[in-house]
Amino acid sequence: MQQAVARGATHRRSFVQEVRRGPPVEVVTGDASERYDLVVLATGLNGYPLALYSFDYRPPPVGSMFQTELYLGHDEVQRRLGSSVHVFLPPDDVATYGILIPKGPFVTVSLLNARSQMRSLRQFLGLDEVAAVLGKRVRQVCGCLPRISVGLARNFVDDGLVAIGDTAATRLYKNGIGSALATAERAAWTAIYHGPGRYEFATSYLPLCDAIEHDNRIGRLLFLQVPLLKRAGMLPMAHCRLAADGRGRPGASELHTRLLWGMFTGAYSYQDLFHMTLNAGLLIRFMRALGSSVLHCAASRTRLSPHARRPAIGGDGVGRSDVL
Ligand SMILES: Cc1cc2nc3c(=O)[nH]c(=O)nc-3n(C[C@H](O)[C@H](O)[C@H](O)COP(=O)(O)OP(=O)(O)OC[C@H]3O[C@@H](n4cnc5c(N)ncnc54)[C@H](O)[C@@H]3O)c2cc1C
């Protein structure tokens, strides 16, 4: 924002109440009504809905994320989590999955599809595997229940109107800031070099959003393994074996670590991740790890508690937690 202003943009803080079809498009704020050649809808998904008159824009479908910050202190975070993201697969009645991300003296807890907010958080923090990482002395400092986009908006390009970021297309469960930047950049490029009309956006901007959505479809396919991982204990065990093997060793195990890391961060596209899953070396190593886990499960079935059959995936082998 500061750089845009330094290059001549005017920044005015106003709450936009209405946008009316043009040309030129009319923008109504609390104290003024102004007309512009192009309005860029960049209002995200967590503000008050904006009234768009005579436009057919439909926002993307949304899911819910329960987000909270825990304070542990710098040393304790380093000792307990290091710089690794930890991914857990809690029971379905708690959440689809939960992630712990170390951020300085804090740990961010993200629960996807938390069933009952605070109760889900308490249940999640109470799980043996989570408590083993965080300890019992955690202090919750804030929390929120943001909406997240889980699909593509509709009719988001029009004459004099283009939506970007969360209001248009974003990568599934990750790297929303990167998607906001990419869509903003392409929309700006289109408006400047081709024009601010529906046809220009449809031919030069929509292909980027369609590509994001195409990649998300592959992501949805990859996330289908989550219910499997929860129900078949030997699968996460096999992942853990491979991840543990990967520390310091090249080849298939390293690829596996990249795969786990990429599922929850913006580092790789879902298409790249899908190709990684088809790597022959990785498949062979995974089948071996799965075989060992099946034997292990058979041998120790009577000794395992229900919690021990649902281990965390990722852990120390996942990598650094820079962007989610
Ligand atoms: C808790 C949480 C953690 C996240 N962590 C990460 C992360 O680590 N990395 C990552 O890449 N992504 C993360 N995301 C996703 C990321 O924040 C979003 O994908 C990204 O911010 C979308 O950018 P945007 O510009 O489309 O919308 P937003 O960032 O939501 O910005 C919309 C802006 O529009 C303003 N606005 C809304 N309505 C009006 C109006 N009527 N008039 C004027 N202004 C209005 C809002 O005040 C806001 O400033 C996270 C999201 C959440 C909720």
Short mmCIF file of C-alpha atoms and ligand atoms in Angstrom, two decimals, residues 14-18 41-50 65 67 69 101 103 108 110 144-148 164-168 170 174-181 183 322-324, ligand 1:
data_model
loop_
_atom_site.label_atom_id
_atom_site.label_comp_id
_atom_site.label_asym_id
_atom_site.label_seq_id
_atom_site.Cartn_x
_atom_site.Cartn_y
_atom_site.Cartn_z
CA SER A 14 -13.96 4.46 3.50
CA PHE A 15 -16.43 1.65 3.96
CA VAL A 16 -17.97 0.89 0.57
CA GLN A 17 -21.71 0.27 0.93
CA GLU A 18 -22.88 -0.16 -2.64
CA LEU A 41 -13.74 -6.26 -5.57
CA ALA A 42 -11.08 -7.17 -3.00
CA THR A 43 -13.21 -7.34 0.13
CA GLY A 44 -12.26 -10.87 1.21
CA LEU A 45 -14.83 -13.14 2.85
CA ASN A 46 -14.92 -11.92 6.40
CA GLY A 47 -16.34 -8.40 6.12
CA TYR A 48 -19.93 -7.23 5.85
CA PRO A 49 -21.47 -8.19 2.50
CA LEU A 50 -21.42 -5.41 -0.03
CA MET A 65 -11.57 -22.58 10.19
CA GLN A 67 -8.06 -20.31 14.61
CA GLU A 69 -3.10 -18.36 19.28
CA ILE A 101 2.39 -23.76 13.67
CA LYS A 103 5.37 -18.47 15.38
CA THR A 108 -1.08 -20.97 16.01
CA SER A 110 -5.86 -24.15 13.11
CA CYS A 144 -11.33 -16.20 15.62
CA LEU A 145 -13.70 -18.09 13.36
CA PRO A 146 -12.87 -16.89 9.87
CA ARG A 147 -14.60 -18.03 6.72
CA ILE A 148 -12.32 -19.60 4.14
CA ILE A 164 -9.58 -10.72 -6.95
CA GLY A 165 -8.17 -12.69 -4.00
CA ASP A 166 -10.57 -14.53 -1.71
CA THR A 167 -13.60 -13.01 -3.42
CA ALA A 168 -12.58 -14.71 -6.70
CA THR A 170 -7.71 -18.89 -4.02
CA LYS A 174 -3.16 -22.65 1.72
CA ASN A 175 -1.26 -19.61 0.51
CA GLY A 176 -4.23 -17.23 0.28
CA ILE A 177 -1.90 -14.24 0.33
CA GLY A 178 0.00 -15.64 -2.65
CA SER A 179 -3.28 -16.17 -4.57
CA ALA A 180 -4.43 -12.63 -3.70
CA LEU A 181 -1.17 -11.25 -5.09
CA THR A 183 -4.89 -12.55 -9.06
CA ASP A 322 6.94 -20.15 6.88
CA VAL A 323 3.67 -19.83 5.04
CA LEU A 324 0.38 -21.64 5.34
C1 LIG B 1 -6.80 -16.60 10.59
C2 LIG B 1 -6.24 -16.66 9.19
C3 LIG B 1 -4.91 -16.98 9.01
C4 LIG B 1 -4.38 -17.02 7.71
N1 LIG B 1 -3.05 -17.30 7.56
C5 LIG B 1 -2.53 -17.24 6.32
C6 LIG B 1 -1.11 -17.43 6.14
O1 LIG B 1 -0.35 -17.67 7.07
N2 LIG B 1 -0.65 -17.35 4.86
C7 LIG B 1 -1.47 -17.10 3.78
O2 LIG B 1 -0.99 -17.04 2.63
N3 LIG B 1 -2.80 -16.92 3.94
C8 LIG B 1 -3.34 -16.97 5.17
N4 LIG B 1 -4.69 -16.78 5.33
C9 LIG B 1 -5.53 -16.50 4.13
C10 LIG B 1 -5.31 -15.04 3.72
O3 LIG B 1 -5.41 -14.18 4.84
C11 LIG B 1 -6.36 -14.63 2.70
O4 LIG B 1 -6.45 -15.60 1.68
C12 LIG B 1 -5.96 -13.29 2.07
O5 LIG B 1 -5.81 -12.31 3.08
C13 LIG B 1 -7.01 -12.86 1.08
O6 LIG B 1 -6.70 -11.55 0.66
P1 LIG B 1 -7.83 -10.59 0.11
O7 LIG B 1 -7.13 -9.32 -0.24
O8 LIG B 1 -8.63 -11.29 -0.92
O9 LIG B 1 -8.85 -10.34 1.32
P2 LIG B 1 -8.57 -9.79 2.79
O10 LIG B 1 -7.15 -9.95 3.19
O11 LIG B 1 -9.62 -10.42 3.63
O12 LIG B 1 -8.81 -8.23 2.67
C14 LIG B 1 -10.09 -7.68 2.47
C15 LIG B 1 -10.06 -6.24 2.91
O13 LIG B 1 -11.22 -5.56 2.45
C16 LIG B 1 -11.73 -4.78 3.49
N5 LIG B 1 -13.19 -4.61 3.27
C17 LIG B 1 -14.15 -5.58 3.32
N6 LIG B 1 -15.34 -5.06 3.00
C18 LIG B 1 -15.13 -3.75 2.73
C19 LIG B 1 -15.98 -2.65 2.32
N7 LIG B 1 -17.28 -2.84 2.12
N8 LIG B 1 -15.42 -1.42 2.16
C20 LIG B 1 -14.10 -1.23 2.33
N9 LIG B 1 -13.23 -2.22 2.70
C21 LIG B 1 -13.76 -3.45 2.89
C22 LIG B 1 -11.44 -5.58 4.75
O14 LIG B 1 -11.46 -4.72 5.88
C23 LIG B 1 -10.04 -6.10 4.43
O15 LIG B 1 -9.06 -5.17 4.78
C24 LIG B 1 -5.22 -16.75 6.59
C25 LIG B 1 -6.57 -16.45 6.78
C26 LIG B 1 -7.08 -16.41 8.07
C27 LIG B 1 -8.53 -16.05 8.25
#
